[in-house]
PDB file of C-alpha atoms and ligand atoms in Angstrom:
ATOM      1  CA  UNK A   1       0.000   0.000   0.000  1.00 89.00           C
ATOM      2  CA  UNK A   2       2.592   2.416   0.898  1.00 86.00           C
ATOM      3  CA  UNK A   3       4.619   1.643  -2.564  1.00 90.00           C
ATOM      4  CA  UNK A   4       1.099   2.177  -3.997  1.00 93.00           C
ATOM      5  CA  UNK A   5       0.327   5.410  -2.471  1.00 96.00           C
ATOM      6  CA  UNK A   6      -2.381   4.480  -0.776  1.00 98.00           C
ATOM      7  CA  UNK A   7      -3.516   4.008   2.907  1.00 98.00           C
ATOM      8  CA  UNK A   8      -6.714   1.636   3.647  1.00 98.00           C
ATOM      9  CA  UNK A   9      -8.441   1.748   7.151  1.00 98.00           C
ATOM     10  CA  UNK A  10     -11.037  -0.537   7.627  1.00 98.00           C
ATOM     11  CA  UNK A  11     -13.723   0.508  10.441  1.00 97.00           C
ATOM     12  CA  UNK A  12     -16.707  -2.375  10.883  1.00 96.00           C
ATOM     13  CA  UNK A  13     -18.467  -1.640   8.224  1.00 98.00           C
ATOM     14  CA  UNK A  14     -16.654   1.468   6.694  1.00 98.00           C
ATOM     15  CA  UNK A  15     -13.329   1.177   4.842  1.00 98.00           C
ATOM     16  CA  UNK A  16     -11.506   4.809   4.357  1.00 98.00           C
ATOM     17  CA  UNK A  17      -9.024   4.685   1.270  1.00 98.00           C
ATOM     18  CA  UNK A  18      -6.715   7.885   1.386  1.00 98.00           C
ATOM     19  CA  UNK A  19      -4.273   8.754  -1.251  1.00 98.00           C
ATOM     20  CA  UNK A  20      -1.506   9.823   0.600  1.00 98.00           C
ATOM     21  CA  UNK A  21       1.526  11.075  -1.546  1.00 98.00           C
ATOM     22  CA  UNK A  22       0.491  14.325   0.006  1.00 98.00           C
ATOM     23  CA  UNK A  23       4.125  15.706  -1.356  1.00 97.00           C
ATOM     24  CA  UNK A  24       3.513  15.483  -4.703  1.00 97.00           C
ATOM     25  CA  UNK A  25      -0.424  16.368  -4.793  1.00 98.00           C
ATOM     26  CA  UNK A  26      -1.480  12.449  -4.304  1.00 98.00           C
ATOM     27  CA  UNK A  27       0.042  11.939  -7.984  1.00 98.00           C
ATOM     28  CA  UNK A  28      -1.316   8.586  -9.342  1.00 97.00           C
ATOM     29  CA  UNK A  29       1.173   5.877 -10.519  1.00 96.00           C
ATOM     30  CA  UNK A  30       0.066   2.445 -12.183  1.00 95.00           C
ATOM     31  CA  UNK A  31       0.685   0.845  -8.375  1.00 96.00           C
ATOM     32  CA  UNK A  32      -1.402   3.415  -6.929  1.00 98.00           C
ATOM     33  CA  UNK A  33      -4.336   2.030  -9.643  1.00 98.00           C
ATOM     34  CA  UNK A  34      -3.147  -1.827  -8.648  1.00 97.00           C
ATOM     35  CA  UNK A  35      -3.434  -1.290  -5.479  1.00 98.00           C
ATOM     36  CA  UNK A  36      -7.056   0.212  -5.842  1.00 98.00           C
ATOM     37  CA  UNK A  37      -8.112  -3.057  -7.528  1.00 98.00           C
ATOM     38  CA  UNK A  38      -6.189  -5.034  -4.709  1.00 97.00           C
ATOM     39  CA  UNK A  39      -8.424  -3.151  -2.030  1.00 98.00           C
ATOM     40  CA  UNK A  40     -11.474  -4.009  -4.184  1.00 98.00           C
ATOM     41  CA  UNK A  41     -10.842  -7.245  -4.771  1.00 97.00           C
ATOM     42  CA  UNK A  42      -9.678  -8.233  -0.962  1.00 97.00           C
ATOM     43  CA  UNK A  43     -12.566  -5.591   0.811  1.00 97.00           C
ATOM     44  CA  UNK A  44     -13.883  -7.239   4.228  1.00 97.00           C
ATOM     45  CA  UNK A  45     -17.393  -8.477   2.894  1.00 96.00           C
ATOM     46  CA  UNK A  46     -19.084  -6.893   5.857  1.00 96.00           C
ATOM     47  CA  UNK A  47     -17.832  -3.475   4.535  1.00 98.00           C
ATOM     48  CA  UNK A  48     -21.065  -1.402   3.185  1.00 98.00           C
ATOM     49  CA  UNK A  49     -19.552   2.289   2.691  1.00 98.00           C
ATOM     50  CA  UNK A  50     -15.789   3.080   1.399  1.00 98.00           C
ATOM     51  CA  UNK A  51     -14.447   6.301   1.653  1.00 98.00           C
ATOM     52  CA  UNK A  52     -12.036   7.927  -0.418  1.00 98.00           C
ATOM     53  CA  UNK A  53      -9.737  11.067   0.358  1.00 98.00           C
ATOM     54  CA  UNK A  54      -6.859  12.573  -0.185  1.00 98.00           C
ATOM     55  CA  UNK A  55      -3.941  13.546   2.246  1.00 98.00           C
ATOM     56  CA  UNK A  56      -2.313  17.243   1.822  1.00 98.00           C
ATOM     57  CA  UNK A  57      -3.805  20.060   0.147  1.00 98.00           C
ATOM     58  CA  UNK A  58      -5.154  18.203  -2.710  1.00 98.00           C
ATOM     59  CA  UNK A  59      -7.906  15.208  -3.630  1.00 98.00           C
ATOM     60  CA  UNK A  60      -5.356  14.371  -6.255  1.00 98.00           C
ATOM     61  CA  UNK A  61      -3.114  15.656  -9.153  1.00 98.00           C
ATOM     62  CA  UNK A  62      -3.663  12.837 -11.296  1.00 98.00           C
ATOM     63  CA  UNK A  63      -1.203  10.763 -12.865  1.00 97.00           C
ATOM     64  CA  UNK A  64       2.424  10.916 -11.807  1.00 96.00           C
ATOM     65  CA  UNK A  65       3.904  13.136 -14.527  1.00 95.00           C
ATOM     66  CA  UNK A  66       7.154  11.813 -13.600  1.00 92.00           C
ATOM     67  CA  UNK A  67       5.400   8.263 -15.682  1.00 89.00           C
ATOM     68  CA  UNK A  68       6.039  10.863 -19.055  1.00 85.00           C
ATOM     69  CA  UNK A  69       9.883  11.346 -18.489  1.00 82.00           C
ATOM     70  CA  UNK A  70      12.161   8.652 -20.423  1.00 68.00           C
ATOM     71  CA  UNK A  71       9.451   8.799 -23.715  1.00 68.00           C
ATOM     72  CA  UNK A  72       6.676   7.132 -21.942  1.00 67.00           C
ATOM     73  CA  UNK A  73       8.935   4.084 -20.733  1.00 69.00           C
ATOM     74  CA  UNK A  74       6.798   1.830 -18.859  1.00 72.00           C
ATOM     75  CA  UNK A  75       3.328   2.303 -20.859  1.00 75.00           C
ATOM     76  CA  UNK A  76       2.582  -0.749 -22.831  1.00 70.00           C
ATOM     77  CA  UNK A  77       3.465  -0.479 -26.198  1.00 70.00           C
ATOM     78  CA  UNK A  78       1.354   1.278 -28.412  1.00 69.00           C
ATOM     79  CA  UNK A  79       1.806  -0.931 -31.236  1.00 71.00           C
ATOM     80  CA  UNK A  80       0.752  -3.928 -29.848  1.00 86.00           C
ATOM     81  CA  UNK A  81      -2.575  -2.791 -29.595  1.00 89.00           C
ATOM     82  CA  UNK A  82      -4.024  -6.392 -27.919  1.00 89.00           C
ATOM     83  CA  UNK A  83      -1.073  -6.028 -24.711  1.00 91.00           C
ATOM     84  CA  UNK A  84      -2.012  -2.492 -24.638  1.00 91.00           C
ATOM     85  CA  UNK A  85      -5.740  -2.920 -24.051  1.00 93.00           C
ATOM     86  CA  UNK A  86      -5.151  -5.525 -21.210  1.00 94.00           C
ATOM     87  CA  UNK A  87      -2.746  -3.196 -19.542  1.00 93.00           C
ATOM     88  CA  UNK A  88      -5.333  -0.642 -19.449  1.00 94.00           C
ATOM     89  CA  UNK A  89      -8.363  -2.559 -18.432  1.00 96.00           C
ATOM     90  CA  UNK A  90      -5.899  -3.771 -15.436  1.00 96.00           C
ATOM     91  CA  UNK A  91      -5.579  -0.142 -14.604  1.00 96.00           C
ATOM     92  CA  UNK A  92      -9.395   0.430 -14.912  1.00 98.00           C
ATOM     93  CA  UNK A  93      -9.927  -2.230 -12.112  1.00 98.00           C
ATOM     94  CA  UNK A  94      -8.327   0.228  -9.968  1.00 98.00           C
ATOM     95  CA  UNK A  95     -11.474   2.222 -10.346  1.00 98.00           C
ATOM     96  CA  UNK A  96     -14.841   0.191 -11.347  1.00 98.00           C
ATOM     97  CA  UNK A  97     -15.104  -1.958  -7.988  1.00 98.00           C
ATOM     98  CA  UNK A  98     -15.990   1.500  -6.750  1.00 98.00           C
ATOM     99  CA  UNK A  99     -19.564   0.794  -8.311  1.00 96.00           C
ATOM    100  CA  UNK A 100     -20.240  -2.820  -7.394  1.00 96.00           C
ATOM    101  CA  UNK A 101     -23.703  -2.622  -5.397  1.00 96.00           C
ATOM    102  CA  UNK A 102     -22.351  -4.318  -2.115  1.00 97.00           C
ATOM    103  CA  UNK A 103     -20.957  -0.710  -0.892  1.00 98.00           C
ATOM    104  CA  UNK A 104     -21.607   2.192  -1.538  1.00 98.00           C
ATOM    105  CA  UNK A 105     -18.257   4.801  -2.717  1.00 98.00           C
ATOM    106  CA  UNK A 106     -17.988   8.213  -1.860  1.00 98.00           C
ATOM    107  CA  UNK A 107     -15.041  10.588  -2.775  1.00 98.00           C
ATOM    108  CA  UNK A 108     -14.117  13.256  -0.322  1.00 98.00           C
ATOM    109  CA  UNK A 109     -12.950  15.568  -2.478  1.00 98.00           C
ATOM    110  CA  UNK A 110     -10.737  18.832  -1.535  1.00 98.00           C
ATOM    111  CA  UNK A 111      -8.199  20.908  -3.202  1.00 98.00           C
ATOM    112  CA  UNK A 112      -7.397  19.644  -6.710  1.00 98.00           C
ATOM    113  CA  UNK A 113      -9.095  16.681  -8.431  1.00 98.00           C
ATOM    114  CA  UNK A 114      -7.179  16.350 -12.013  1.00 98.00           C
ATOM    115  CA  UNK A 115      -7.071  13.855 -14.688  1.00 98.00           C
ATOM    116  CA  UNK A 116      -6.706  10.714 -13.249  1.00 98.00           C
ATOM    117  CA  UNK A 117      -8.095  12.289  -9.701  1.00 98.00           C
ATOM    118  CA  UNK A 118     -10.837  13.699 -11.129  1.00 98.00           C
ATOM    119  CA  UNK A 119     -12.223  10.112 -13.086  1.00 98.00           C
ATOM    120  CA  UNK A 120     -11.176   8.665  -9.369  1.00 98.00           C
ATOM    121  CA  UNK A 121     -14.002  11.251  -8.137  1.00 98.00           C
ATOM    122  CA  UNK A 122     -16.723  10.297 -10.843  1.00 98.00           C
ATOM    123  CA  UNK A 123     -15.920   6.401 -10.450  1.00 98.00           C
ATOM    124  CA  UNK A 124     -17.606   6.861  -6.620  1.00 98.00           C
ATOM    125  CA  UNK A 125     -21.527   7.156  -6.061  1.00 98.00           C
ATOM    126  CA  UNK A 126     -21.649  10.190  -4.113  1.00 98.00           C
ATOM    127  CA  UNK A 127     -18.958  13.135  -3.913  1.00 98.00           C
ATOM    128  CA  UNK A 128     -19.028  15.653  -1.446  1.00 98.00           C
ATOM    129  CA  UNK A 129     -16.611  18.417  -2.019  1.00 98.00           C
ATOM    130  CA  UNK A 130     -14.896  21.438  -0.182  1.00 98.00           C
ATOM    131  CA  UNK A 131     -15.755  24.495  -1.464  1.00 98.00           C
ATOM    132  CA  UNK A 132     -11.956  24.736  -2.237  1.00 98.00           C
ATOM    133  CA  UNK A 133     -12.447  22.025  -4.679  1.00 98.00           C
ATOM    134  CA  UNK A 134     -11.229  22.298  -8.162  1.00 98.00           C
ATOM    135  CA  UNK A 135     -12.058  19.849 -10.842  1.00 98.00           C
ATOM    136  CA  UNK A 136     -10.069  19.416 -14.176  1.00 98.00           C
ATOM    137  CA  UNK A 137     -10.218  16.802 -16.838  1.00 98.00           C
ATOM    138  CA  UNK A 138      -6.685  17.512 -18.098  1.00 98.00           C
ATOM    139  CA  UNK A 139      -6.148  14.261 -20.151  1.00 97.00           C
ATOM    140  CA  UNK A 140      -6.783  15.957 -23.910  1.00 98.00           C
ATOM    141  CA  UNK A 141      -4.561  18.535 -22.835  1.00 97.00           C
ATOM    142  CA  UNK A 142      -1.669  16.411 -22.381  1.00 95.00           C
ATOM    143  CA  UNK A 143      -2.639  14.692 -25.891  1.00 95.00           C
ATOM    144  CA  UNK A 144      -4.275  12.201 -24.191  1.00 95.00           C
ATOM    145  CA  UNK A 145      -8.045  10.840 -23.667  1.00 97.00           C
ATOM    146  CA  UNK A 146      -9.503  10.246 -19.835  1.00 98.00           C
ATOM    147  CA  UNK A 147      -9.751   5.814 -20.018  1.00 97.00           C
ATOM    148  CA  UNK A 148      -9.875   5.627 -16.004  1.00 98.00           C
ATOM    149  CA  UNK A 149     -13.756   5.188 -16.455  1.00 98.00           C
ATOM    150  CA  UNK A 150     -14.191   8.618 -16.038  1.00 98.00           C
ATOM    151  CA  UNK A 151     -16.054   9.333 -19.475  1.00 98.00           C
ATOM    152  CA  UNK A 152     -19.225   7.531 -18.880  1.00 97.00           C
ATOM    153  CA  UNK A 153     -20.294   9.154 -15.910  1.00 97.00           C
ATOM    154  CA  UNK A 154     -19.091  12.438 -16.724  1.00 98.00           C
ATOM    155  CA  UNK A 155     -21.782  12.295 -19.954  1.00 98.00           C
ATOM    156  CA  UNK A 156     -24.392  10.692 -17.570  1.00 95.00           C
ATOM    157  CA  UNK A 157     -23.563  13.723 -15.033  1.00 97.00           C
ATOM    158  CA  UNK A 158     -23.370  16.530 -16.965  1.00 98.00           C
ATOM    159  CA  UNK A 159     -24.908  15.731 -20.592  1.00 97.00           C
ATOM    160  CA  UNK A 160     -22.331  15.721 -23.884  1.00 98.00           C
ATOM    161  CA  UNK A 161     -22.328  19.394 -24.928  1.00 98.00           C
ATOM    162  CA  UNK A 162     -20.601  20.165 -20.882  1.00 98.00           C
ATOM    163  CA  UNK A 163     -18.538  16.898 -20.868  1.00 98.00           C
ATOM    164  CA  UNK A 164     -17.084  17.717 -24.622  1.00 98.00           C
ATOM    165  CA  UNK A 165     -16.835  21.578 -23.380  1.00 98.00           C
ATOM    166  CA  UNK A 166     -15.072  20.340 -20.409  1.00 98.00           C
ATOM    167  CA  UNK A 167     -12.699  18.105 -21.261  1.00 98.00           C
ATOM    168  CA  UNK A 168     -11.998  20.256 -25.151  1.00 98.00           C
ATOM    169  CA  UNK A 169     -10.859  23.141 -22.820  1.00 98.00           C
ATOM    170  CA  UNK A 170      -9.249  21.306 -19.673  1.00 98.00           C
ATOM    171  CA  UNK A 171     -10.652  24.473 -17.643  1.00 98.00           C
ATOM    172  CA  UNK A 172     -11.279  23.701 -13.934  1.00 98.00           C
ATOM    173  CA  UNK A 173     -14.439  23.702 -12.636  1.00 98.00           C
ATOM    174  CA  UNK A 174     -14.511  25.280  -9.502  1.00 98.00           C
ATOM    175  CA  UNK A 175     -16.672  23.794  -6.427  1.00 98.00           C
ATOM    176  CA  UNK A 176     -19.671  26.157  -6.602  1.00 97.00           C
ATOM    177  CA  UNK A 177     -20.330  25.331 -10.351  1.00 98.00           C
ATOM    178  CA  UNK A 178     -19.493  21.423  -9.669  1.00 98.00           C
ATOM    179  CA  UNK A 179     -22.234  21.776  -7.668  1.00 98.00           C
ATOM    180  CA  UNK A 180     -24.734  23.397 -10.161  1.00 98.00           C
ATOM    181  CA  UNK A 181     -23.631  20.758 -12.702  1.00 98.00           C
ATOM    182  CA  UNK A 182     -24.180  17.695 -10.370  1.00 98.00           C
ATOM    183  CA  UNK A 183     -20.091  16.934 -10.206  1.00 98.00           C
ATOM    184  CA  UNK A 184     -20.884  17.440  -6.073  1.00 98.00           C
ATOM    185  CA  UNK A 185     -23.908  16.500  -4.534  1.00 98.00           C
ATOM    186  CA  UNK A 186     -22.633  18.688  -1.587  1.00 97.00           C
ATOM    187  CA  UNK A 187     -20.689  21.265  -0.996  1.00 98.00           C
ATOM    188  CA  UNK A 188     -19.369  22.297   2.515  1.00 98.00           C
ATOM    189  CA  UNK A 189     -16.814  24.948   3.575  1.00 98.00           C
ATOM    190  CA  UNK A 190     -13.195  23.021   3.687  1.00 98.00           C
ATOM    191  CA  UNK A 191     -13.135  22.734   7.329  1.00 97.00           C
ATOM    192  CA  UNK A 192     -16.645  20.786   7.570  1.00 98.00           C
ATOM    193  CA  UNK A 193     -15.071  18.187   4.958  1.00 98.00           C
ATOM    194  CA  UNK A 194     -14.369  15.481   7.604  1.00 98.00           C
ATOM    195  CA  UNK A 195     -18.081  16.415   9.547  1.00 98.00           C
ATOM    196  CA  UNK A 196     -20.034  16.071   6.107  1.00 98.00           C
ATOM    197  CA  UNK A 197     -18.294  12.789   5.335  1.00 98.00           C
ATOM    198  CA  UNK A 198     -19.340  11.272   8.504  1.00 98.00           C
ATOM    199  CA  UNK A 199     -22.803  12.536   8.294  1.00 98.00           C
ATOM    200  CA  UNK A 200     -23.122  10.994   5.271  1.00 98.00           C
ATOM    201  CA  UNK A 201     -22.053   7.787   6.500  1.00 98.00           C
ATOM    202  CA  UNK A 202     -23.825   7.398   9.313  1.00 98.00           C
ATOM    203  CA  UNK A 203     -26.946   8.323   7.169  1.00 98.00           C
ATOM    204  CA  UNK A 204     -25.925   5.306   4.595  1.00 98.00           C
ATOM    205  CA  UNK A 205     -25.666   2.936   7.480  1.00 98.00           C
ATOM    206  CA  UNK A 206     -28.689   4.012   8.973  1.00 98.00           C
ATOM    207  CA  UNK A 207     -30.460   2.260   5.761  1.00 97.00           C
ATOM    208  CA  UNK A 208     -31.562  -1.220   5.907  1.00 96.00           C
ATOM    209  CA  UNK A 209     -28.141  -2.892   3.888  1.00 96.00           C
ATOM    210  CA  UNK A 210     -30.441  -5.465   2.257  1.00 96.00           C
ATOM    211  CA  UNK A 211     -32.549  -2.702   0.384  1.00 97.00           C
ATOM    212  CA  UNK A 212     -29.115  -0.743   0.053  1.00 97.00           C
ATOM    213  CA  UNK A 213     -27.562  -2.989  -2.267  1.00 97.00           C
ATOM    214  CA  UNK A 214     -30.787  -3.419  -4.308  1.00 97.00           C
ATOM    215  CA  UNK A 215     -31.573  -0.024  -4.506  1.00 98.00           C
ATOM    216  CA  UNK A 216     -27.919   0.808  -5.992  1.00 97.00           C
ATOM    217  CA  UNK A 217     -28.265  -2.006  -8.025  1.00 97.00           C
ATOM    218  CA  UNK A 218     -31.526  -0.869  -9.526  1.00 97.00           C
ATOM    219  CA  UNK A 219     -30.626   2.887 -10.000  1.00 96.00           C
ATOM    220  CA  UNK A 220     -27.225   1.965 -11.873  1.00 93.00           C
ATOM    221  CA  UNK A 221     -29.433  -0.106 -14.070  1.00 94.00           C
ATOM    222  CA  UNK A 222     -31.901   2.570 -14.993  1.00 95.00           C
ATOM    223  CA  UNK A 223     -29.830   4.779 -17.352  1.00 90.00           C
ATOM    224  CA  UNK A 224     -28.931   1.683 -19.529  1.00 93.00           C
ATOM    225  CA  UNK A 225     -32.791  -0.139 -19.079  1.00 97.00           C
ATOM    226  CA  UNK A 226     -35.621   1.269 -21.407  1.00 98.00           C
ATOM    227  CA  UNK A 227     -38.881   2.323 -18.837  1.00 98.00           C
ATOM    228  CA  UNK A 228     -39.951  -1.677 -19.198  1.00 98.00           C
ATOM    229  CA  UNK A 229     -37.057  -3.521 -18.221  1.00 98.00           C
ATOM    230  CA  UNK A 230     -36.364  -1.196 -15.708  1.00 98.00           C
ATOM    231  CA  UNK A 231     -40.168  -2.011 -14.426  1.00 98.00           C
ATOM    232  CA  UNK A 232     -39.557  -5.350 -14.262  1.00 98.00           C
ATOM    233  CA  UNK A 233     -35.804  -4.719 -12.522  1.00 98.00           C
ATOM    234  CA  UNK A 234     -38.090  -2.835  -9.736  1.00 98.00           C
ATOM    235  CA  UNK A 235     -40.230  -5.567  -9.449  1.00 98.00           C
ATOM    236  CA  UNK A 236     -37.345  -8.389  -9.305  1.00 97.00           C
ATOM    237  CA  UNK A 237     -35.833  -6.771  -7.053  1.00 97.00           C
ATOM    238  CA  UNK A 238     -38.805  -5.686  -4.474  1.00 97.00           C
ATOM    239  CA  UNK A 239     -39.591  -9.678  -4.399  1.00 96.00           C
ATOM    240  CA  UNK A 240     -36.102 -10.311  -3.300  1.00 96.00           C
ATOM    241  CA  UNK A 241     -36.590  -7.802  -0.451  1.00 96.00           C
ATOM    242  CA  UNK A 242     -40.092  -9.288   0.466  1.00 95.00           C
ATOM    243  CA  UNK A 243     -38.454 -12.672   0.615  1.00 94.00           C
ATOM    244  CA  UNK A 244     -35.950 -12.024   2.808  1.00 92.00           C
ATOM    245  CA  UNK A 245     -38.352  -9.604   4.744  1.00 91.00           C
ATOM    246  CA  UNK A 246     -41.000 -11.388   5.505  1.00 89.00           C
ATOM    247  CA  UNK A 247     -39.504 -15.259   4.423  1.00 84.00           C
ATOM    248  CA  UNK A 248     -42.229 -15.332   1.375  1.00 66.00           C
TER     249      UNK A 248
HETATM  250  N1  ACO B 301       2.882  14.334 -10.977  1.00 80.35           N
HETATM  251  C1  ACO B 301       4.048  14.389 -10.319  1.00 80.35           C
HETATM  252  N2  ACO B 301       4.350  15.338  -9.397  1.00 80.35           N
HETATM  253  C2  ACO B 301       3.398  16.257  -9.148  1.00 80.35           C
HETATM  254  C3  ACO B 301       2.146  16.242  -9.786  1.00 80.35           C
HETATM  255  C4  ACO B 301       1.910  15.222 -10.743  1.00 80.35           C
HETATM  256  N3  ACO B 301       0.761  15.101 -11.393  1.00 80.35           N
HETATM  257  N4  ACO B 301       1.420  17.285  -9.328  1.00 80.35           N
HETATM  258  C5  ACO B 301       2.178  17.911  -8.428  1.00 80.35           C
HETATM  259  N5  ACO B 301       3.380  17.304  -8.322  1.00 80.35           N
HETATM  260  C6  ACO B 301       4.493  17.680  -7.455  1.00 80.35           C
HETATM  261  C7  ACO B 301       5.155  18.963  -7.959  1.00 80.35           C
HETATM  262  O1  ACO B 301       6.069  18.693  -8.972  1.00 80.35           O
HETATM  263  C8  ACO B 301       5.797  19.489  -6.688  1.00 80.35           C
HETATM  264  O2  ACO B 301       6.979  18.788  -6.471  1.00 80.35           O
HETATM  265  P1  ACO B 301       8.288  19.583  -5.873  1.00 80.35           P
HETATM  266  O3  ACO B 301       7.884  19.967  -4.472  1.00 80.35           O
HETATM  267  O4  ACO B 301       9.353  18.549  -5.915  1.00 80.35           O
HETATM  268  O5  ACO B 301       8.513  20.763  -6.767  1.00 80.35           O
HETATM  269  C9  ACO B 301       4.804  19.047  -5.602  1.00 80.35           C
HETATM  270  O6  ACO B 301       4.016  17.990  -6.163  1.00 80.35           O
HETATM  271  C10 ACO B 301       3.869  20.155  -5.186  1.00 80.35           C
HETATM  272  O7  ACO B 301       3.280  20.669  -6.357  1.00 80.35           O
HETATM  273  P2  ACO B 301       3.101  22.245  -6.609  1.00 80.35           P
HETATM  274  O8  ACO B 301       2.877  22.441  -8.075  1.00 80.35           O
HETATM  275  O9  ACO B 301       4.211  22.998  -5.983  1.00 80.35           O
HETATM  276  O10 ACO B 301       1.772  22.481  -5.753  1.00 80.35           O
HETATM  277  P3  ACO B 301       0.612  23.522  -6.000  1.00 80.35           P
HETATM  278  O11 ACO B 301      -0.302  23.354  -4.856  1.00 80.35           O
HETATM  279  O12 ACO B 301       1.195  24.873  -6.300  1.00 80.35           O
HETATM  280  O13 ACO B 301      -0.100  23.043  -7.369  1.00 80.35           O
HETATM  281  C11 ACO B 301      -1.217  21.487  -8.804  1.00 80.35           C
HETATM  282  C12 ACO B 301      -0.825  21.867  -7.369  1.00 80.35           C
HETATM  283  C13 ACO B 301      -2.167  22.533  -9.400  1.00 80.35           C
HETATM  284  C14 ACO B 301      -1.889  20.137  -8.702  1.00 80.35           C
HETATM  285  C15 ACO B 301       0.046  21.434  -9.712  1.00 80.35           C
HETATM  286  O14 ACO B 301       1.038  20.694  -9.036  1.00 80.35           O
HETATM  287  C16 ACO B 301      -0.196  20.772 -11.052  1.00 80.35           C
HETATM  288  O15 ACO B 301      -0.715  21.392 -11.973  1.00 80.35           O
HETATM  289  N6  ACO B 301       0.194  19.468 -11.195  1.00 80.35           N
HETATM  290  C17 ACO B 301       0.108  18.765 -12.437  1.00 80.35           C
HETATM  291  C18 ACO B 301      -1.306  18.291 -12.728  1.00 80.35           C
HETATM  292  C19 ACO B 301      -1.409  17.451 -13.994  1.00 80.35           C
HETATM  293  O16 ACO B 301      -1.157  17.925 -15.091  1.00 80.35           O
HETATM  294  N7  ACO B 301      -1.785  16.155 -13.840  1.00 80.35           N
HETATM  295  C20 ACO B 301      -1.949  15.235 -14.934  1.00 80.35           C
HETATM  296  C21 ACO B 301      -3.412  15.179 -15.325  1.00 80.35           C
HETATM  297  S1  ACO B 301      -3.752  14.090 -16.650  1.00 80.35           S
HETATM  298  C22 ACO B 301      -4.000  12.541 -15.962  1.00 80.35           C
HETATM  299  O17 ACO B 301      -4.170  12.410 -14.791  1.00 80.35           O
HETATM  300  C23 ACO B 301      -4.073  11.296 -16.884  1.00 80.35           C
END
């Protein structure tokens, strides 16, 4: 974890994942997204809510730019196209887990959220942000395109004409505006950060966990589901809960 940037804390039922290269802005290296997937992949089952945050003035700078130095030594070859794409989709582990309906994700974000840090943000369910919070999709910029998962709920989030605006122009979005475009669902002066992430918990675990994880499964379904599948989703998934409710 500590080669991987990354410190896990595991609390009953909540798990608090903080990117801690606090020196150089919580920078992002491919063993910071391994060891994402590793905490996925090995997460106590009785886990329900995972936190992530960053340590230092910043959420996180994105990827180390220190990766770019030597001609991109280290990427996967860009010629073989086949080794490339599994090297990638490795990566991407690092961040879909975040959406698997057993827990629920949210990002704490503060300070900078860039590239890499930023699709880190969107991969969660819920983000609540410091109003110091500045959000940049930086990728396109650097000649590259954001494939940390980030696209997808960036369109879902803030509709095509914003995302293309947004990521065309790298600008940063600043909390206040995040907020307006649905980037935060909250938005709470810096020092409240830690406060508003607890709230938020406790109010997550107040929720029966049963319906939790069918609820989350249902909603993530809904976008993709035309209005009769996702009827029949709803009505899957409320005969599951009356099962196990009331044994019937
Ligand atoms: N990679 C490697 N080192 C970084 C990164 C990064 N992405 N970001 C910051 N650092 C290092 C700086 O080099 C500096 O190191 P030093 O103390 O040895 O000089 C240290 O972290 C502190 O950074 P400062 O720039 O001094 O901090 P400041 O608070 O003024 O600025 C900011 C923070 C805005 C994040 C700035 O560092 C920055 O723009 N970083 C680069 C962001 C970037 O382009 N990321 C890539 C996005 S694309 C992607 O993620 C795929």
């Amino acid at each position: 974890m500590e080669k991987a940037g990354l410190r896990l804390e595991v609390d009953g039922a909540v798990a608090t994942v903080t990117l801690d290269r606090p020196e150089r802005r919580n920078a992002m290296t491919f063993d910071t997204w391994r060891g994402l997937a590793a905490i996925g992949r090995t997460l106590p089952a009785d886990v329900r809510v995972v936190v992530l945050r960053g340590a230092g003035p910043s959420f996180s700078a994105g990827i180390d730019l220190g990766m770019f130095s030597g001609g991109g030594e280290g990427f996967a070859d860009g010629a073989d196209a086949e080794g490339t794409d599994r090297f990638i989709a490795e990566l991407q582990e690092g961040y879909t887990w975040l959406r698997r309906p057993d827990i629920v994700t949210v990002a704490a974000v503060h300070g900078h959220a860039i590239g890499a840090g930023f699709q880190l943000a969107l991969a969660c369910d819920i983000r609540v942000a410091a109003d110091d919070a500045k959000f940049c999709m930086k990728e396109p910029a650097l000649g590259l395109v954001p494939d940390l998962t980030g696209t997808k709920p960036l369109v879902e989030i803030v509709g095509i004409g914003r995302a293309l605006e947004l990521c065309l122009t790298a600008r940063t979005v600043l909390a206040e505006e995040a907020a307006r475009l649905g980037l935060a669902e909250i938005v709470v002066p810096r020092d409240g950060l830690d406060g508003a992430v607890r709230d938020l918990v406790a109010a997550l675990l107040a929720v029966n966990p049963g319906a939790a994880v069918a609820t989350k499964r249902l909603l993530w379904e809904a976008a993709d589901n035309t209005l009769e599948e996702q009827c029949a989703a709803e009505r899957r998934e409320q005969i599951g809960r009356l099962r196990e409710m009331f044994g019937r």
